[in-house]
XYZ file of C-alpha atoms in Angstrom:
448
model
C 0.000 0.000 0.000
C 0.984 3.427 -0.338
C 1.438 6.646 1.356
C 1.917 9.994 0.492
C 5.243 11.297 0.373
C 8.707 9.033 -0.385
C 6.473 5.699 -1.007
C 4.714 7.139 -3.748
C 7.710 8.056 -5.462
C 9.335 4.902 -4.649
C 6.810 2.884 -6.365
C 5.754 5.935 -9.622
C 8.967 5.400 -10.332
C 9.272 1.623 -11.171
C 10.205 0.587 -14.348
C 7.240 -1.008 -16.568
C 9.675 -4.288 -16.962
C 11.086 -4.868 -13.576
C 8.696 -7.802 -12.756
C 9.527 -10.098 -11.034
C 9.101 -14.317 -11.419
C 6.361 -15.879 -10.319
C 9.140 -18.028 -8.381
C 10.410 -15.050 -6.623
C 6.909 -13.962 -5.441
C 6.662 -13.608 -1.602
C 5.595 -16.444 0.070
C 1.685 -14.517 0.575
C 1.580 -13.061 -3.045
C 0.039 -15.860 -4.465
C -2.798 -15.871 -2.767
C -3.458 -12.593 -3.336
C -3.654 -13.429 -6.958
C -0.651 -11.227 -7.848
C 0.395 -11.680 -11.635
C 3.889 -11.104 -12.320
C 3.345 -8.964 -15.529
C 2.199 -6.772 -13.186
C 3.396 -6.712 -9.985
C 6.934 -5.723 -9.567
C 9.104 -6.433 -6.753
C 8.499 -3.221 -5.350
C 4.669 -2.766 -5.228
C 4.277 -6.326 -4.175
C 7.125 -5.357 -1.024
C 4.931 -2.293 -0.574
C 1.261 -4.706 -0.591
C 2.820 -7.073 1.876
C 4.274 -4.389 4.591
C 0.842 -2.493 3.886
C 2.712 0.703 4.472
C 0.890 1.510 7.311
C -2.539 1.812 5.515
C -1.894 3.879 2.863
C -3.851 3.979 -0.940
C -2.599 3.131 -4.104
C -2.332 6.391 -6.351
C -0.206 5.331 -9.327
C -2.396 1.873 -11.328
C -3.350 3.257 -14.716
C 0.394 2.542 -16.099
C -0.157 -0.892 -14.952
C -3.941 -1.153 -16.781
C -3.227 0.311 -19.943
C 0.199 -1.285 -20.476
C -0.312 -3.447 -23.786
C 1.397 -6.756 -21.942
C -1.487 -6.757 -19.678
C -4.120 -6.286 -22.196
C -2.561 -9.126 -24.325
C -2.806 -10.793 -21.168
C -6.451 -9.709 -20.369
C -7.159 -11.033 -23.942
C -5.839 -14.536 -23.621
C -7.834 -15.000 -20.269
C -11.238 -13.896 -22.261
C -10.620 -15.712 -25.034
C -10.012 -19.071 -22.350
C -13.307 -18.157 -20.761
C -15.038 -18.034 -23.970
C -18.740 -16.470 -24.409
C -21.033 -14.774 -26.710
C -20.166 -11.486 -28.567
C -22.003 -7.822 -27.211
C -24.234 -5.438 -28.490
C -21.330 -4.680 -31.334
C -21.796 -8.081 -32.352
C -17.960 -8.991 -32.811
C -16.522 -12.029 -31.230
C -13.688 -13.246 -29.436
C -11.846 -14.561 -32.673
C -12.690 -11.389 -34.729
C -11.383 -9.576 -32.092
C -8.707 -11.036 -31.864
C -7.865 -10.929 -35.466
C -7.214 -7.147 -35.317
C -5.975 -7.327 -31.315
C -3.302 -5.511 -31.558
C -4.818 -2.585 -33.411
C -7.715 -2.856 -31.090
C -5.541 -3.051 -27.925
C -3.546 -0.169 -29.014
C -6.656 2.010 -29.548
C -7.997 0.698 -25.834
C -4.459 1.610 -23.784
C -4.424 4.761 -25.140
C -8.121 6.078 -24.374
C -7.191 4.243 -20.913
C -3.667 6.403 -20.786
C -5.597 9.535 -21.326
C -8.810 8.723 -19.377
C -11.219 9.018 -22.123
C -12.358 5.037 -22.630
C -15.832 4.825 -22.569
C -17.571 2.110 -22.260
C -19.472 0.513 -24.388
C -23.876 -0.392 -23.942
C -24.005 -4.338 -21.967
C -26.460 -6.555 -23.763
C -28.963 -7.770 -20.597
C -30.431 -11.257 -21.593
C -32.194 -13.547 -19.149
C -31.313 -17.444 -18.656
C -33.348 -19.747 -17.238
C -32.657 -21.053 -13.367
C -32.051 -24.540 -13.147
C -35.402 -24.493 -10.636
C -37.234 -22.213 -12.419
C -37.727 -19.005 -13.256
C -35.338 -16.520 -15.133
C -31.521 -14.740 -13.801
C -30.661 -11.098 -15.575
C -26.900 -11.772 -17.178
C -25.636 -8.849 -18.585
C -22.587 -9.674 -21.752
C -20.069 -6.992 -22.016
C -18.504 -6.323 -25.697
C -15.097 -8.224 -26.034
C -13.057 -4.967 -25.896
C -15.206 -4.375 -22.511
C -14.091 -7.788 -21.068
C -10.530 -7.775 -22.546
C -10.438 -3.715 -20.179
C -12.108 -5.388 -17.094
C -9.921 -8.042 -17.012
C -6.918 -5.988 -17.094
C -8.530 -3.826 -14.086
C -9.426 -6.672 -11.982
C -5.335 -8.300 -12.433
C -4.019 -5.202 -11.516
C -6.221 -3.912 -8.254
C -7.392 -7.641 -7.016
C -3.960 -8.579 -4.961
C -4.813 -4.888 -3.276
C -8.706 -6.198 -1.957
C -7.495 -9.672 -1.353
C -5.086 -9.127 0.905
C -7.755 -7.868 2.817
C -10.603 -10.181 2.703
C -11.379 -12.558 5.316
C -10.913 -16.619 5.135
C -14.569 -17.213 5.439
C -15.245 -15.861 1.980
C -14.781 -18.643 -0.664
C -16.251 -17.247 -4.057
C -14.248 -16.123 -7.061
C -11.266 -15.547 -5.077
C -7.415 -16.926 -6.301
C -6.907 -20.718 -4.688
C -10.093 -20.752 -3.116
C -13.383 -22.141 -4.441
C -16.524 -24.197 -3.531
C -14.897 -27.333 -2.769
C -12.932 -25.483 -0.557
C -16.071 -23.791 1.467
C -17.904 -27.170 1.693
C -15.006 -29.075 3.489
C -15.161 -26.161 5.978
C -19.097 -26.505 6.098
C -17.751 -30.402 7.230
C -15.602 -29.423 9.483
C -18.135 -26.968 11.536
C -20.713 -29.638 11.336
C -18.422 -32.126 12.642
C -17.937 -29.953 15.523
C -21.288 -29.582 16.860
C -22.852 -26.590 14.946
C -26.389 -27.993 14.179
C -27.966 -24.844 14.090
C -27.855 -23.249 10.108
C -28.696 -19.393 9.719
C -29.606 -20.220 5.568
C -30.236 -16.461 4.186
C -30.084 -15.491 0.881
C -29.730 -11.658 -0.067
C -32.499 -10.543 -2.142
C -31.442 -9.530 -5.780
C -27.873 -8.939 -4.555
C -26.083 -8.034 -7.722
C -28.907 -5.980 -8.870
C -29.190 -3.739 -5.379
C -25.474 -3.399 -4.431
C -25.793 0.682 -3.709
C -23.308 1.862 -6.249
C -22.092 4.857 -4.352
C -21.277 3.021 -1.136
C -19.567 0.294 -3.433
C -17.393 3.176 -4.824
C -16.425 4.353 -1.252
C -14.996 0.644 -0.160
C -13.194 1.183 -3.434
C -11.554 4.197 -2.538
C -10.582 2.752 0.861
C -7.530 1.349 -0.965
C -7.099 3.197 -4.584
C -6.712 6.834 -4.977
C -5.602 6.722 -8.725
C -8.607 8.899 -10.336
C -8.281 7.562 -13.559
C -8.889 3.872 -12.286
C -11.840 5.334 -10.321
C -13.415 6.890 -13.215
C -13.164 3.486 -14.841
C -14.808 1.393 -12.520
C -17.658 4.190 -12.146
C -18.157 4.222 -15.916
C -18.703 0.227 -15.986
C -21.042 0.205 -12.919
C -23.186 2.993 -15.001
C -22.676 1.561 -18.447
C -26.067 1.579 -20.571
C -28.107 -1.521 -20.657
C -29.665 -2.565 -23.737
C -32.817 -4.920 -22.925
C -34.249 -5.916 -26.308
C -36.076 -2.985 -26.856
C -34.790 -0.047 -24.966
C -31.549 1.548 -23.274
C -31.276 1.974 -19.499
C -28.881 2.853 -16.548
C -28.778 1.476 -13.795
C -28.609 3.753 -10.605
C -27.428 0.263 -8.619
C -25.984 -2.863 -9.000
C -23.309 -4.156 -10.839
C -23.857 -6.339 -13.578
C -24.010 -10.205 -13.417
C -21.422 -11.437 -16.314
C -19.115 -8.284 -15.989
C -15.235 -9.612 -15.191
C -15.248 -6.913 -12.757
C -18.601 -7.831 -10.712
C -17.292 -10.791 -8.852
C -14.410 -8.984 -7.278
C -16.825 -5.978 -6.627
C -19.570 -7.931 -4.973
C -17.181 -9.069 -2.477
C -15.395 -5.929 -2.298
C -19.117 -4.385 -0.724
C -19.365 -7.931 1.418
C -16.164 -7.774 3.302
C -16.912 -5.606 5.595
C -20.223 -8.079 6.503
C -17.471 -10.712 6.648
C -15.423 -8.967 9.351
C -18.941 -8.173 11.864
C -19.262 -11.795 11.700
C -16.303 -12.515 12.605
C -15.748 -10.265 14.928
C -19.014 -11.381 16.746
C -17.536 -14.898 16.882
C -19.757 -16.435 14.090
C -18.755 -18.923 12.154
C -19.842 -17.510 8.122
C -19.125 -19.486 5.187
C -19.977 -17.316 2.245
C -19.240 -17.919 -1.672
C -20.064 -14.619 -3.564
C -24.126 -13.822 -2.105
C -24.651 -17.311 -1.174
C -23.658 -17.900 2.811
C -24.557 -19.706 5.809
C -23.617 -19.095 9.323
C -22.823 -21.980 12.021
C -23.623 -22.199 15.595
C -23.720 -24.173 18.605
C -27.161 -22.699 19.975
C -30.538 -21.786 18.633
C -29.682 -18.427 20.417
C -26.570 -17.406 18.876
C -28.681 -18.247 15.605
C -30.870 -15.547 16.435
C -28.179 -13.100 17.268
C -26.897 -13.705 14.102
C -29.431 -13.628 11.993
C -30.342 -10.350 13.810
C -27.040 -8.896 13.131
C -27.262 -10.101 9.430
C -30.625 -8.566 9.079
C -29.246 -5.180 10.697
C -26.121 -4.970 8.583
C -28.240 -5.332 5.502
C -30.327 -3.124 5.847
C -27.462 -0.574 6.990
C -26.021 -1.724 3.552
C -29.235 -0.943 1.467
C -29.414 -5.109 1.020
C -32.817 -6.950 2.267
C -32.719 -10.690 2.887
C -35.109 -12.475 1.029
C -37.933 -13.383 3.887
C -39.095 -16.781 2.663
C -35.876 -18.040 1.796
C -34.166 -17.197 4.942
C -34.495 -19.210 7.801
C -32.912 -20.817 11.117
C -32.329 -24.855 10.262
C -31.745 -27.222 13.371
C -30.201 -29.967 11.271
C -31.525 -32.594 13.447
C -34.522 -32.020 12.187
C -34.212 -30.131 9.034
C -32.429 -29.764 5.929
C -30.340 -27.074 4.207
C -28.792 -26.388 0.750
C -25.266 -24.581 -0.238
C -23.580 -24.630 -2.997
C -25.786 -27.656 -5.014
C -25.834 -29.675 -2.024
C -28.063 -30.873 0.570
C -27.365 -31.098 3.976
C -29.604 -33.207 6.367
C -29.188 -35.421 9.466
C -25.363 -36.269 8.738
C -26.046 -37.068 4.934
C -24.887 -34.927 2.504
C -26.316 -34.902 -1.537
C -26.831 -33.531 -4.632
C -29.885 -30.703 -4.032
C -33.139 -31.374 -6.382
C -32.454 -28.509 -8.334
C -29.008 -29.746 -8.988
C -30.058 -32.925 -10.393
C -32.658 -30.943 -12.643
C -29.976 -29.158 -13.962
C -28.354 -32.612 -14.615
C -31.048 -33.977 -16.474
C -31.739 -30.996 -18.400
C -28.152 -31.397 -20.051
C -29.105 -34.961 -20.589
C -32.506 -34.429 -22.205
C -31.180 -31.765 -24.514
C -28.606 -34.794 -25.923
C -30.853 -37.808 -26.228
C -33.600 -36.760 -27.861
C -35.381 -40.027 -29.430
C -35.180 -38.437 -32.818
C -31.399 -38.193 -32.266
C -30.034 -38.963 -35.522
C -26.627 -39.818 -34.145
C -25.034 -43.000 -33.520
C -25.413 -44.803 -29.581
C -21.897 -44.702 -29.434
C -21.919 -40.984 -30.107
C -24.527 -39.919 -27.745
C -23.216 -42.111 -25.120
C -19.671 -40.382 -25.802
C -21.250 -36.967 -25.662
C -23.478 -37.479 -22.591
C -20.563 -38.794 -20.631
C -18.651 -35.608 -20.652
C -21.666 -34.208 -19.009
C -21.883 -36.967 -16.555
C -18.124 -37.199 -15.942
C -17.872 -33.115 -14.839
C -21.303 -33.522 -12.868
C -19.783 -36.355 -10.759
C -16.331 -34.738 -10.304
C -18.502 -32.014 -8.066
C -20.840 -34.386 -6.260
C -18.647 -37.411 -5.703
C -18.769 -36.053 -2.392
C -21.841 -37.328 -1.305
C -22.562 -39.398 1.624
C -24.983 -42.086 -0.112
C -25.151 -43.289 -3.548
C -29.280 -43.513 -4.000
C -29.180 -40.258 -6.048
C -26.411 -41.732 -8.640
C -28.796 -45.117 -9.337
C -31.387 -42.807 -9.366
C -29.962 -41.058 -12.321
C -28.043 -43.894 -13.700
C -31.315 -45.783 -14.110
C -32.908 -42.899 -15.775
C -30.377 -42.260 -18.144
C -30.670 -45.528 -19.632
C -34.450 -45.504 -19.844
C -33.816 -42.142 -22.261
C -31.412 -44.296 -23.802
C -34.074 -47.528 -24.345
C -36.604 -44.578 -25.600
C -34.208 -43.551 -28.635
C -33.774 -47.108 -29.281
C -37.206 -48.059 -29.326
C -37.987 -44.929 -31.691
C -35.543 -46.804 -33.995
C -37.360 -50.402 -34.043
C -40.779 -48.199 -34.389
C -41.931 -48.153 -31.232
C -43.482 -45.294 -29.767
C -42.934 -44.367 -25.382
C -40.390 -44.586 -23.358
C -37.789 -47.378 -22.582
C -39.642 -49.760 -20.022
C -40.214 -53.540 -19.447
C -38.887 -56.053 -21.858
C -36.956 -52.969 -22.939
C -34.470 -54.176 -19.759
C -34.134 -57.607 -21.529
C -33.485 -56.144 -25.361
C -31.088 -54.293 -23.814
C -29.894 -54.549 -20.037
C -27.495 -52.537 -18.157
C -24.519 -54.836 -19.189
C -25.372 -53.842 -23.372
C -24.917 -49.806 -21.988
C -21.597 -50.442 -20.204
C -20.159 -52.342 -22.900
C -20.816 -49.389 -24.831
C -18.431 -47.454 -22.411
C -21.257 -45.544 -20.742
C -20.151 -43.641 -17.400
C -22.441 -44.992 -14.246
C -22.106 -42.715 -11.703
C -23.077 -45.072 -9.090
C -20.451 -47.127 -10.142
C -17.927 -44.039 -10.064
C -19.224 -43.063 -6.334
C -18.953 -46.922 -5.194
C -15.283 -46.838 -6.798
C -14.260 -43.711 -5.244
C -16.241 -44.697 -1.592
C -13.669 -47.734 -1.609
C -10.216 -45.764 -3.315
C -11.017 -43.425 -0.544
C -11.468 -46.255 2.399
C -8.692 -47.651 1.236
């Protein structure tokens, strides 16, 4: 961090290529998510001593330097997705990138780049129901991503172990095992809340202030201000938004739990145990009453925060008695499974592939739906009890009989003497992934 005075100078005055190896990276630095195109010896000295609480005034060099926009480029092309409201896509983008990044760190140098309008389209909810998702142009993501490298070792630093989401090293497997853990220990009381339209009601202003806790370089300001109040366009019309931050921006994630950390640190400092992955968090206790308290202190600091917990999705679980869900699992009585609405989602994927009319060969389908089945498994292997996995095993196949059956003429779904034309032996020959069989396999690697 910096200071005004000597410190400033110290770190204005670092050459563009003095970086340092990720090998020679402090010991912390990695965790902070510190890339080394970036972060120079110096600044990442300065970041670690803190510098007794100082801001960061000199980051637009670091943003608009065309390294770290190449950079920013590869990691959007990785992360694929559809083109903007300009309608040009990652490989036509890239086609041109170095004209196009040229143009971009130059409007950045001078503090003219503006934005361009977010296309808002709606996806559907694996349980129903529709989620806003708002797709940035390419040139957009390719500037946000260069943002979030350099300032997101400054915020991290910072943030508190209990938050797990879209943070460097850290991730939902990573928050369940600590959900274990708790458990394990004797906290059978759940506070399950879930914040009401979070990333559409962050208050943009007060957002902005956390900011500016730690950066003082106005250019970088002005950039983040002009993406939180970028136009909309929903079908029809343009909008801006007065709050929020867009669901799909590169920058949002970082944001969201830029405005959450300080909820982080009341819980903490209250002696609650929070586990919280982006909006979606649950707090563990030993007592019904220190439940209350802190769900009481949730609902204050929420509403101090212009946030609102959703009222019939928050509640106080006893898990003796009750069940509740985090992160596509559920949790009940010491068993832990894949939630309803994650095996939906599962069978939703699997539907859209094996279609009776599916003019592809078994092989081929069976191929296709085992990537699917493979990835789903890798998440939920995890699970205390394999009656969900020969749940869906057994219902894969009977979409499986149906296409078959379709083929010899016959109309419904596979059933009956379908299981003697072709049993479950015919399927595995065929190489088809049983997740049952992959849990039961696991279950016994892992007794082992």
């Amino acid at each position: 961090m910096q200071e005004d005075g000597d410190e400033v100078e110290e770190i204005e005055q670092i050459k563009p290529t003095e970086v340092i190896e990720e090998s020679k990276l402090t010991a912390e630095a990695p965790k902070w998510g510190a890339k080394a195109h970036i972060w120079t010896a110096s600044m990442l000295k300065a970041l670690e001593n803190k510098l007794g609480g100082g801001k960061w005034f000199a980051l637009n060099d670091k943003v608009f330097a065309l390294k770290t926009l190449r950079q920013a480029y590869e990691q959007v092309r990785k992360n694929g997705g559809a083109a903007g409201v300009d309608h040009v896509t990652i490989d036509e983008f890239g086609k041109r990138l170095e004209e196009e990044i040229a143009k971009a760190s130059e409007q950045i140098r001078l503090g003219t780049y503006q934005p361009q309008k977010i296309k808002r389209v709606e996806i559907n909810k694996p349980g129903g129901g529709k989620r806003p998702l708002g797709i940035p142009t390419i040139r957009d993501r390719v500037v946000q991503t260069s943002i979030r490298d350099t300032i997101e070792p400054i915020f991290e630093r910072k943030f508190e172990d209990s938050s797990y989401g879209f943070r460097p090293k850290r991730g939902c497997k990573d928050a369940l095992r600590k959900v274990d853990e708790l458990l394990k220990k004797g906290n059978y009381y759940i506070v399950d809340a879930d914040i009401k339209g979070y990333f559409d009601n962050i208050p943009q202003d007060k957002l902005m202030q956390r900011v500016k806790e730690e950066i003082a370089d106005g250019k970088i300001l002005k950039l983040i201000e002009s993406y939180l109040r970028a136009e909309i366009f929903d079908g029809l019309q343009d909008w801006v938004p007065t709050k929020g931050t867009p669901q799909g921006a590169v920058l949002s994630p970082l944001l969201s739990n830029i405005y959450l950390d300080p909820f982080d640190k009341r819980m903490k400092e209250a002696g609650h145990q929070l586990i919280r992955y982006a909006d979606d968090f649950v707090i563990l206790c030993q007592t019904r009453e220190d439940a209350q308290e802190a769900l009481v202190q949730t609902q204050r600091w929420m509403q101090e925060n212009g946030l609102e917990l959703h009222p019939e999705k928050t509640k106080i679980v006893d898990l003796r008695e009750g069940y509740f869900d985090f992160l596509g699992y559920r949790f009940e009585q010491g068993r832990r499974r894949p939630r309803p609405k994650s095996k939906d989602k599962l069978k939703d994927s699997i539907r859209a592939k094996t279609k009776r009319a599916n003019g592809h060969s078994l092989q081929y389908i069976i191929q296709d739906t085992n990537k699917v089945l493979k990835g789903w498994f890798n998440y939920f292997q995890n699970s205390t009890k394999d009656w969900d996995f020969k749940e869906l095993d057994a219902w894969h196949r009977m979409r499986l009989r149906s296409i078959l059956r379709n083929r010899l003429g016959l109309k419904g779904r596979g059933r009956g003497r379908d299981h003697n034309r072709w049993p479950n032996k015919f399927f595995r020959e065929l190489g088809l992934f049983s997740l049952r069989e992959a849990f039961l396999l696991a279950r016994q690697s892992s007794l082992r």
